Coordinates of C-alpha atoms and ligand atoms in Angstrom, one line a residue:
M4 CA 72.0 131.0 104.2
K5 CA 73.0 127.4 104.6
V6 CA 76.8 126.9 104.5
T7 CA 79.3 124.4 105.7
V8 CA 82.2 125.0 108.1
D9 CA 84.8 124.9 105.4
E10 CA 83.0 127.8 103.6
L11 CA 82.9 130.1 106.7
Q12 CA 85.8 132.3 105.6
E13 CA 83.7 133.5 102.7
H14 CA 80.9 134.6 105.0
V15 CA 82.6 136.7 107.7
G16 CA 80.1 139.2 109.0
A17 CA 77.1 137.4 107.4
E18 CA 74.3 135.4 109.1
V19 CA 74.5 131.8 108.1
T20 CA 73.1 128.4 109.2
L21 CA 75.3 125.4 109.9
S22 CA 74.0 121.9 110.4
G23 CA 76.0 119.3 112.4
W24 CA 76.6 117.6 115.7
V25 CA 77.7 118.8 119.1
V26 CA 81.2 117.8 119.9
H27 CA 81.6 119.6 123.1
N28 CA 79.2 121.8 125.1
R29 CA 80.5 124.2 127.8
P30 CA 77.4 126.0 129.2
S31 CA 77.6 128.8 131.8
G32 CA 75.3 131.4 133.3
K33 CA 75.5 134.1 130.6
V34 CA 77.5 132.7 127.6
G35 CA 77.7 129.1 126.4
F36 CA 80.2 127.6 124.0
V37 CA 79.0 124.8 121.7
I38 CA 81.6 123.2 119.5
V39 CA 79.8 121.9 116.4
R40 CA 81.3 119.6 113.7
D41 CA 79.5 119.3 110.4
G42 CA 81.7 116.8 108.5
T43 CA 83.8 119.5 106.9
G44 CA 85.3 121.0 110.1
L45 CA 84.7 122.3 113.6
C46 CA 83.2 125.6 114.6
Q47 CA 82.8 127.2 118.0
C48 CA 79.3 128.6 118.5
V49 CA 78.9 131.3 121.1
V50 CA 75.5 131.4 122.8
E51 CA 75.0 134.7 124.6
K52 CA 71.9 134.8 126.8
T53 CA 71.0 138.3 125.6
R54 CA 70.9 137.3 121.9
V55 CA 68.6 134.2 122.0
S56 CA 65.3 133.4 123.6
D57 CA 65.3 132.0 127.2
D58 CA 63.9 128.7 126.0
L59 CA 66.6 128.2 123.4
F60 CA 69.3 129.2 125.8
E61 CA 68.1 126.6 128.3
A62 CA 67.7 124.0 125.6
L63 CA 71.2 124.5 124.2
K64 CA 72.6 124.5 127.7
H65 CA 71.5 120.9 128.3
L66 CA 72.3 119.6 124.8
G67 CA 74.4 116.4 125.0
T68 CA 77.4 115.4 123.0
E69 CA 76.6 114.2 119.5
S70 CA 73.1 115.8 119.4
S71 CA 72.3 117.0 115.9
L72 CA 71.1 120.5 115.2
S73 CA 71.1 123.4 112.8
I74 CA 72.4 126.5 114.2
T75 CA 72.2 130.1 112.9
G76 CA 74.4 133.1 113.7
T77 CA 76.8 135.7 112.6
V78 CA 80.3 134.6 111.4
R79 CA 83.2 136.2 113.2
A80 CA 86.9 135.6 112.6
E81 CA 88.4 134.2 115.7
P82 CA 91.9 132.8 115.5
R83 CA 91.6 130.9 118.8
S84 CA 88.6 129.0 117.7
P85 CA 89.2 125.6 115.9
G86 CA 89.0 126.4 112.2
G87 CA 89.6 130.1 112.8
H88 CA 86.0 131.3 112.9
E89 CA 83.1 131.3 115.4
L90 CA 79.4 131.7 115.1
V91 CA 77.6 134.2 117.4
V92 CA 74.3 132.4 117.7
T93 CA 70.9 133.9 117.1
D94 CA 68.8 130.8 116.5
A95 CA 69.0 127.0 116.5
T96 CA 66.8 124.0 115.8
I97 CA 67.6 120.8 117.7
L98 CA 67.1 117.8 115.3
C99 CA 67.9 114.9 117.6
P100 CA 69.1 115.4 121.1
A101 CA 71.6 112.7 122.2
V102 CA 71.6 111.7 125.8
D103 CA 74.5 109.8 127.4
Y104 CA 76.6 109.3 124.3
P105 CA 78.6 106.2 125.1
I106 CA 82.0 107.6 124.0
T107 CA 83.3 110.2 126.5
P108 CA 86.5 112.1 126.8
K109 CA 87.7 109.6 129.4
E110 CA 89.9 106.8 128.3
H111 CA 88.2 103.9 126.6
G112 CA 90.1 100.7 125.8
V113 CA 90.7 99.8 122.1
D114 CA 88.2 97.0 122.4
F115 CA 85.4 99.3 123.5
L116 CA 86.2 101.8 120.7
L117 CA 86.2 99.1 118.1
R118 CA 82.9 97.8 119.4
H119 CA 81.6 101.3 119.0
R120 CA 83.3 101.9 115.6
H121 CA 80.0 103.1 114.1
L122 CA 80.1 106.0 116.5
H123 CA 83.9 106.3 117.0
L124 CA 84.1 107.1 113.3
R125 CA 82.9 110.6 114.3
S126 CA 85.9 111.2 116.5
Q127 CA 88.5 113.8 115.4
R128 CA 91.2 111.2 114.9
A129 CA 89.1 108.8 112.8
W130 CA 87.8 111.8 110.8
C131 CA 91.4 113.0 110.1
I132 CA 92.6 109.5 109.1
G133 CA 89.5 108.9 106.9
R134 CA 90.3 112.1 105.0
V135 CA 94.0 111.2 104.6
R136 CA 92.9 107.7 103.3
H137 CA 90.6 109.4 100.8
T138 CA 93.5 111.4 99.5
V139 CA 95.8 108.4 99.3
V140 CA 93.2 106.4 97.3
D141 CA 92.6 109.4 95.0
A142 CA 96.3 109.9 94.5
I143 CA 96.8 106.2 93.7
R144 CA 94.1 106.4 90.9
R145 CA 95.5 109.6 89.5
F146 CA 99.0 108.4 89.4
F147 CA 98.3 105.3 87.4
N148 CA 95.8 107.0 85.2
D149 CA 98.2 109.8 84.4
E150 CA 101.0 107.3 83.7
G151 CA 98.8 105.6 81.1
F152 CA 97.9 102.5 83.0
I153 CA 94.6 100.8 82.2
L154 CA 92.4 99.8 85.2
V155 CA 91.4 96.1 85.2
D156 CA 89.1 94.8 87.9
T157 CA 90.2 91.3 88.8
P158 CA 87.9 88.6 90.3
I159 CA 87.5 88.0 94.0
F160 CA 86.3 84.3 93.8
T161 CA 89.3 82.3 92.6
T162 CA 90.8 78.9 92.6
L163 CA 94.4 80.2 92.7
A164 CA 96.6 80.8 95.7
G165 CA 98.6 83.8 94.7
E166 CA 100.3 84.3 98.0
G167 CA 100.6 80.9 99.6
E168 CA 98.1 78.4 100.8
Q169 CA 98.2 79.2 104.5
T170 CA 96.1 82.3 104.4
L171 CA 93.2 81.3 102.2
F172 CA 89.6 82.0 103.0
A173 CA 87.5 79.1 101.8
V174 CA 84.2 79.8 100.1
D175 CA 81.6 77.4 98.8
Y176 CA 81.1 78.4 95.1
F177 CA 78.0 76.5 93.9
G178 CA 79.3 73.4 95.6
Q179 CA 82.9 73.9 94.4
P180 CA 85.5 74.8 97.1
V181 CA 87.2 78.1 96.0
H182 CA 88.6 81.0 98.0
L183 CA 88.7 84.8 98.2
A184 CA 91.5 86.5 96.3
Q185 CA 94.7 87.2 98.1
T186 CA 95.9 89.3 95.2
G187 CA 94.7 90.3 91.7
Q188 CA 98.1 89.8 90.3
L189 CA 97.9 86.6 88.4
Y190 CA 94.9 87.9 86.4
L191 CA 96.6 91.2 86.0
E192 CA 99.5 89.4 84.3
A193 CA 97.1 88.2 81.6
A194 CA 95.7 91.7 81.2
A195 CA 99.2 93.2 80.9
M196 CA 99.7 91.0 77.8
S197 CA 96.8 92.9 76.3
H198 CA 97.3 96.5 77.5
R199 CA 101.0 96.5 78.5
K200 CA 100.5 98.7 81.6
V201 CA 97.6 97.8 83.9
Y202 CA 96.5 98.1 87.5
C203 CA 93.9 96.7 89.7
F204 CA 92.6 98.2 92.9
G205 CA 90.3 96.4 95.3
P206 CA 89.8 94.5 98.5
T207 CA 92.0 91.4 99.1
F208 CA 91.5 88.7 101.7
R209 CA 94.0 86.9 103.9
A210 CA 93.2 84.5 106.7
E211 CA 95.9 86.0 108.9
K212 CA 96.0 84.2 112.2
S213 CA 98.4 86.7 113.7
K214 CA 96.9 89.6 115.5
T215 CA 99.7 92.0 114.8
R216 CA 99.3 95.7 114.2
R217 CA 100.2 95.2 110.6
H218 CA 97.7 92.6 109.5
L219 CA 94.0 92.7 108.5
A220 CA 92.0 89.9 107.2
E221 CA 90.5 92.2 104.6
F222 CA 92.6 95.1 103.2
W223 CA 92.8 97.2 100.1
M224 CA 95.7 96.8 97.7
V225 CA 96.6 98.5 94.5
E226 CA 98.7 96.4 92.0
P227 CA 100.3 97.7 88.9
E228 CA 101.6 95.2 86.3
V229 CA 103.9 96.1 83.4
A230 CA 105.0 94.2 80.3
F231 CA 108.6 94.8 79.0
I232 CA 109.9 96.2 82.3
D233 CA 112.9 95.1 84.4
L234 CA 113.5 95.2 88.2
D235 CA 115.2 98.6 88.0
G236 CA 112.2 100.0 86.1
L237 CA 109.9 98.6 88.8
L238 CA 111.8 100.2 91.6
G239 CA 111.7 103.6 89.8
L240 CA 108.0 103.2 89.3
A241 CA 107.4 102.4 93.0
E242 CA 109.6 105.3 94.0
R243 CA 107.7 107.9 91.9
F244 CA 104.4 106.4 93.0
V245 CA 105.1 106.6 96.7
T246 CA 106.4 110.1 96.3
A247 CA 103.3 111.2 94.5
I248 CA 101.1 109.8 97.3
I249 CA 103.0 111.7 99.9
Q250 CA 102.9 114.9 97.9
A251 CA 99.2 114.7 97.5
V252 CA 98.7 114.3 101.2
L253 CA 101.0 117.1 102.0
E254 CA 99.1 119.3 99.6
R255 CA 95.6 118.4 100.8
N256 CA 95.8 117.3 104.4
R257 CA 98.1 119.6 106.2
S258 CA 95.6 120.4 109.0
E259 CA 94.7 116.8 109.4
L260 CA 98.4 115.8 109.7
Q261 CA 98.8 118.6 112.3
T262 CA 95.8 117.3 114.4
L263 CA 97.2 113.8 114.2
E264 CA 100.6 115.1 115.3
T265 CA 102.3 113.5 112.3
D266 CA 105.9 114.2 111.7
V267 CA 105.4 116.4 108.7
P268 CA 109.1 117.3 108.0
A269 CA 109.8 113.6 107.9
L270 CA 107.2 113.3 105.1
E271 CA 108.7 116.3 103.3
R272 CA 112.0 114.4 103.1
I273 CA 110.5 111.6 101.0
T274 CA 112.0 112.3 97.6
P275 CA 113.6 109.9 95.1
P276 CA 116.0 108.2 95.1
F277 CA 115.2 105.7 98.0
P278 CA 118.1 103.7 99.4
R279 CA 118.5 100.1 98.2
L280 CA 119.9 97.0 99.8
T281 CA 119.9 93.4 98.7
Y282 CA 118.5 90.9 101.1
S283 CA 122.0 89.5 101.6
Q284 CA 123.3 93.0 102.5
A285 CA 120.3 93.4 104.9
V286 CA 121.2 90.1 106.6
D287 CA 124.8 91.3 107.1
I288 CA 123.5 94.5 108.6
L289 CA 121.1 92.7 110.9
R290 CA 123.9 90.5 112.2
G291 CA 126.5 93.2 112.4
E292 CA 127.9 95.6 114.9
R293 CA 125.9 98.5 113.6
T294 CA 122.6 96.9 114.5
A295 CA 123.8 95.8 117.9
R296 CA 124.9 99.4 118.6
F297 CA 121.7 100.9 117.2
L298 CA 119.5 98.7 119.4
A299 CA 121.6 99.4 122.5
D300 CA 121.3 103.2 121.9
E301 CA 117.6 102.8 121.3
L302 CA 117.2 100.9 124.6
A303 CA 119.0 103.6 126.5
D304 CA 116.8 106.2 124.8
L305 CA 113.6 104.3 125.6
Q306 CA 114.7 104.0 129.3
R307 CA 115.4 107.8 129.5
R308 CA 112.0 108.5 128.0
L309 CA 110.3 106.1 130.4
A310 CA 112.0 107.7 133.4
K311 CA 110.7 111.1 132.2
V312 CA 107.2 109.9 131.8
E313 CA 107.3 108.3 135.3
T314 CA 108.4 111.5 136.8
R315 CA 105.7 113.5 135.2
I316 CA 103.0 111.0 136.2
A317 CA 104.2 111.2 139.8
Q318 CA 104.1 115.0 139.7
I319 CA 100.5 115.1 138.4
E320 CA 99.4 112.5 140.8
A321 CA 100.9 114.4 143.7
E322 CA 99.2 117.6 142.5
D323 CA 95.8 115.9 142.2
A324 CA 96.3 114.3 145.7
R325 CA 96.9 117.7 147.3
G326 CA 93.5 118.7 146.0
G327 CA 91.9 122.1 145.7
L328 CA 92.4 122.3 141.9
K329 CA 90.1 124.2 139.6
K330 CA 87.8 122.1 137.5
W331 CA 89.6 123.0 134.2
K332 CA 92.9 122.0 135.8
Q333 CA 91.5 118.7 137.0
E334 CA 90.3 117.9 133.5
K335 CA 93.6 119.0 132.0
N336 CA 95.5 116.7 134.4
A337 CA 93.2 113.8 133.7
Q338 CA 93.8 114.2 129.9
E339 CA 97.5 114.4 130.4
L340 CA 97.6 111.4 132.6
I341 CA 95.7 109.4 130.0
A342 CA 98.3 110.3 127.3
L343 CA 101.2 109.6 129.7
R344 CA 99.9 106.2 130.8
R345 CA 99.4 105.2 127.2
E346 CA 103.0 106.3 126.5
R347 CA 104.2 104.3 129.5
I348 CA 102.6 101.2 128.2
D349 CA 104.2 101.7 124.7
L350 CA 107.6 102.4 126.2
T351 CA 107.5 99.5 128.5
A352 CA 106.6 97.2 125.7
A353 CA 109.3 98.6 123.5
I354 CA 111.9 98.1 126.3
E355 CA 110.8 94.5 126.8
N356 CA 110.9 93.8 123.1
N357 CA 114.3 95.4 122.4
P358 CA 116.5 92.6 123.7
K359 CA 114.3 90.0 121.9
H360 CA 114.6 91.9 118.6
A361 CA 118.3 92.2 119.2
A362 CA 118.6 88.5 119.6
L363 CA 116.5 87.7 116.6
A364 CA 118.6 90.1 114.5
A365 CA 122.0 88.8 115.7
E366 CA 120.9 85.2 115.1
F367 CA 119.3 85.8 111.7
T368 CA 120.3 83.2 109.2
W369 CA 120.4 83.6 105.4
G370 CA 117.3 82.0 103.8
K371 CA 114.6 83.1 106.3
D372 CA 112.1 85.8 105.3
L373 CA 112.6 89.0 107.1
G374 CA 110.3 89.1 110.1
G375 CA 108.4 92.1 111.4
S376 CA 111.1 93.0 113.9
D377 CA 113.8 92.8 111.3
E378 CA 111.9 95.1 109.0
T379 CA 111.3 97.4 111.9
I380 CA 115.0 97.6 112.7
L381 CA 116.1 98.1 109.0
S382 CA 113.4 100.8 108.5
R383 CA 114.3 102.6 111.7
M384 CA 117.8 103.0 110.4
H385 CA 116.6 105.0 107.5
D386 CA 114.6 108.2 107.1
K387 CA 113.4 107.4 103.7
P388 CA 111.6 104.3 102.5
L389 CA 114.1 101.4 101.9
F390 CA 114.1 98.9 99.1
V391 CA 115.3 95.4 100.0
T392 CA 115.8 93.3 96.8
H393 CA 116.7 89.7 95.8
Y394 CA 115.3 87.6 98.6
P395 CA 115.9 83.8 98.8
K396 CA 113.7 82.0 96.3
A397 CA 112.5 79.6 99.0
A398 CA 111.1 82.4 101.2
K399 CA 109.0 83.9 98.4
A400 CA 106.0 83.3 96.2
F401 CA 106.1 80.7 93.4
Y402 CA 105.7 83.2 90.6
M403 CA 108.8 85.3 91.3
K404 CA 111.5 85.2 88.6
V405 CA 114.7 83.4 89.6
D406 CA 117.8 85.7 89.2
R407 CA 119.7 84.0 86.4
A408 CA 123.0 85.4 87.8
E409 CA 122.4 84.0 91.3
E410 CA 119.8 81.2 91.2
R411 CA 119.2 81.0 95.0
V412 CA 117.5 84.4 94.9
V413 CA 114.6 86.0 93.0
E414 CA 114.2 89.3 91.3
N415 CA 111.9 90.9 93.8
F416 CA 111.7 93.8 96.2
D417 CA 109.9 94.9 99.3
L418 CA 109.6 98.6 100.2
L419 CA 110.0 99.3 103.9
A420 CA 108.5 102.5 105.2
P421 CA 110.8 104.5 107.5
A422 CA 110.7 105.0 111.2
G423 CA 109.9 101.4 111.9
F424 CA 106.7 101.0 109.9
G425 CA 107.9 98.1 107.8
E426 CA 106.7 96.7 104.5
I427 CA 104.2 98.7 102.5
I428 CA 105.0 97.3 99.1
G429 CA 105.9 93.8 97.8
G430 CA 106.7 93.2 94.2
S431 CA 108.8 91.3 91.7
M432 CA 109.6 90.3 88.2
R433 CA 107.5 87.3 87.2
E434 CA 108.9 84.0 86.1
D435 CA 108.4 84.1 82.3
D436 CA 110.0 80.8 81.4
Y437 CA 107.5 78.0 80.9
P438 CA 109.6 75.0 82.2
R439 CA 110.9 76.9 85.2
L440 CA 107.4 78.1 86.2
A441 CA 105.7 74.7 85.6
G442 CA 108.5 73.1 87.6
R443 CA 108.0 75.5 90.6
I444 CA 104.2 74.8 90.6
D445 CA 104.9 71.1 90.6
E446 CA 107.5 71.4 93.3
L447 CA 105.1 73.2 95.6
G448 CA 102.4 70.6 95.0
Y449 CA 99.8 73.2 93.6
N450 CA 97.0 71.7 91.6
P451 CA 98.4 72.1 88.0
E452 CA 94.9 72.2 86.5
H453 CA 94.2 75.5 88.2
Y454 CA 97.3 77.0 86.7
Q455 CA 97.0 76.0 83.1
W456 CA 95.7 79.4 81.9
Y457 CA 98.5 81.1 83.9
L458 CA 101.1 78.9 82.3
D459 CA 99.6 79.7 78.9
L460 CA 100.9 83.2 79.3
R461 CA 104.3 81.7 79.2
R462 CA 103.4 79.6 76.1
Y463 CA 102.1 82.3 73.9
G464 CA 104.3 85.4 73.5
S465 CA 105.9 85.4 77.0
V466 CA 107.7 88.6 77.8
P467 CA 109.6 90.0 80.8
H468 CA 107.1 91.6 83.1
G469 CA 106.6 92.5 86.7
G470 CA 104.7 94.6 89.1
F471 CA 104.0 95.2 92.8
G472 CA 101.3 95.6 95.3
L473 CA 100.9 98.5 97.8
G474 CA 98.7 98.0 100.9
V475 CA 96.4 101.1 101.4
E476 CA 96.0 100.7 105.2
R477 CA 99.7 100.2 105.9
T478 CA 100.5 103.3 103.8
V479 CA 97.9 105.4 105.6
A480 CA 99.2 104.1 109.0
W481 CA 102.7 105.1 108.0
I482 CA 101.7 108.6 106.7
T483 CA 99.5 109.5 109.6
G484 CA 101.8 108.0 112.3
E485 CA 98.9 105.7 113.4
R486 CA 100.5 102.6 115.0
H487 CA 97.8 100.1 114.2
I488 CA 96.4 99.6 110.7
R489 CA 93.0 98.7 112.1
H490 CA 92.4 102.4 112.6
C491 CA 93.1 103.1 108.9
I492 CA 90.0 101.4 107.5
A493 CA 86.5 102.4 108.4
F494 CA 85.3 98.9 109.4
P495 CA 88.4 96.6 110.1
R496 CA 88.2 92.9 109.7
M497 CA 90.6 90.9 111.9
M498 CA 90.7 87.4 113.2
D499 CA 88.9 88.3 116.4
R500 CA 86.7 91.0 115.0
L501 CA 83.7 91.1 112.7
Y502 CA 80.9 92.6 114.8
L503 CA 80.4 95.6 112.6
Ligands
LIG609 O1 103.7 91.4 99.6 P1 102.3 91.0 99.2 O2 101.8 89.7 99.8 O3 102.4 91.0 97.7 C1 101.4 90.6 96.8 O4 100.2 90.3 97.2 C2 101.7 90.6 95.4 N1 100.8 89.8 94.6 C3 101.7 92.0 94.9 C4 102.1 92.1 93.4 O5 103.3 91.9 93.2 N2 101.2 92.5 92.6 O6 101.3 92.2 99.6 C5 101.5 93.4 99.1 C6 101.2 94.5 100.1 C7 102.1 94.4 101.3 O7 103.3 95.1 101.1 C8 101.3 95.1 102.4 O8 101.4 96.5 102.2 C9 99.9 94.7 102.0 O9 99.9 94.3 100.7 N3 99.5 93.6 102.9 C10 98.6 93.7 103.9 N4 98.0 94.7 104.5 C11 97.2 94.5 105.5 N5 97.0 93.3 106.0 C12 97.5 92.2 105.5 N6 97.2 91.0 106.0 C13 98.4 92.4 104.4 N7 99.1 91.5 103.7 C14 99.7 92.3 102.7
LIG610 MG1 105.1 90.9 101.1

């Protein structure tokens, strides 16, 4: 019977056929072990010389990584095997043998892996992250559907600059210069005046010239927009929304989180309410004693960790140099060294950055937008996502509603994910007053012709409304503990990367 690895528990004792790819092949004289993945999980297949033909034993023995095959055998419960079952092989058909698969267990640089993304997608980490992303996307849709939001698909070709003119991708649209949408929000505002609660969910484009770990040129964003809401209502919505996403992942992806070595208890702590700070309070914190102390403690901790890593590296290197190690021990050491050296690079970078970040924080002046390192500091001080509200008007997008009680700030918020991940949501109340909005568009020198329809929304039945946008890749990075968001989308687009 044909089954998949995730169904094996229902077939213990029975003979079944799996189809998949070879992850790892450990042949020996009498018994071979072939780890097979089939897209649903991993299964160890035990090939005993006495149970299969000589030809098959030989053929399986030489089968390379990522060869495809179908393999038949009896299912046995085996707690030590990945997935908890193994297959005692009786037969197999090799579909496509793979020779010299380019990705090997040895360390490959990020660049190499991204150039081999079409193959690297098969790796355990990429597989786990892909599944978590799937849950996140599904949870997003469910949340808004269950809350009575209407999905509105907004256009990708647009003449509007929703999020500033610095990051527009220009496109020739039948001879007219237009660009790719940075946000669906402005269109969504129009739709909210029809359905009251709406959301859009699609790819968005920003010509980000920075190559940071938080920026892609093409990323997926979900944006809800609600008529007759206030800032407090928006924060409540965002809080419930993020909690629902985390809950879904905890329910459905425990084993992936475990493989990814995610801090699961930290995710379990994510329950409403989330802490809130105004921008002005955040500035005081950044410039204050507490931040200076926090960063100094962190530096000491980083240095301690680096010293430990150095000691362990030296130990292993000495062990290797003495020689005479068994093959499995050599391999184990090699793997550990790869991980340790990677950690050494990260720690060294963090130690170098710490004083720079401390200086930036101490010298922060009111009026600037929070930078990546400022967000990192603030979000590291909290173990739940942190709302920062009421930013300076000058640092934010033209559509944000000016706070009538303090006109230098807007009614907006960013949600910073904990443990240093930084912004995952940006949102605001929208300026609903015609003269103020028209004035702002004028002030910024935007082409008023392009914004006439948007201004119409403030001419005919304007109401208080607002919304926010959550970046899918940043959310997946935070949840999985993946440092760089380029690993949180199947085929990342960045300034220096478009090969596949
Ligand atoms: O803060 P942003 O720019 O907000 C907007 O686009 C609003 N129009 C949303 C709204 O109010 N409807 O972007 C929202 C989120 C960010 O918090 C971040 O998670 C993600 O989109 N994001 C990016 N993700 C990856 N790469 C980039 N270059 C991103 N820029 C923004
Ligand atoms: Mg933002």
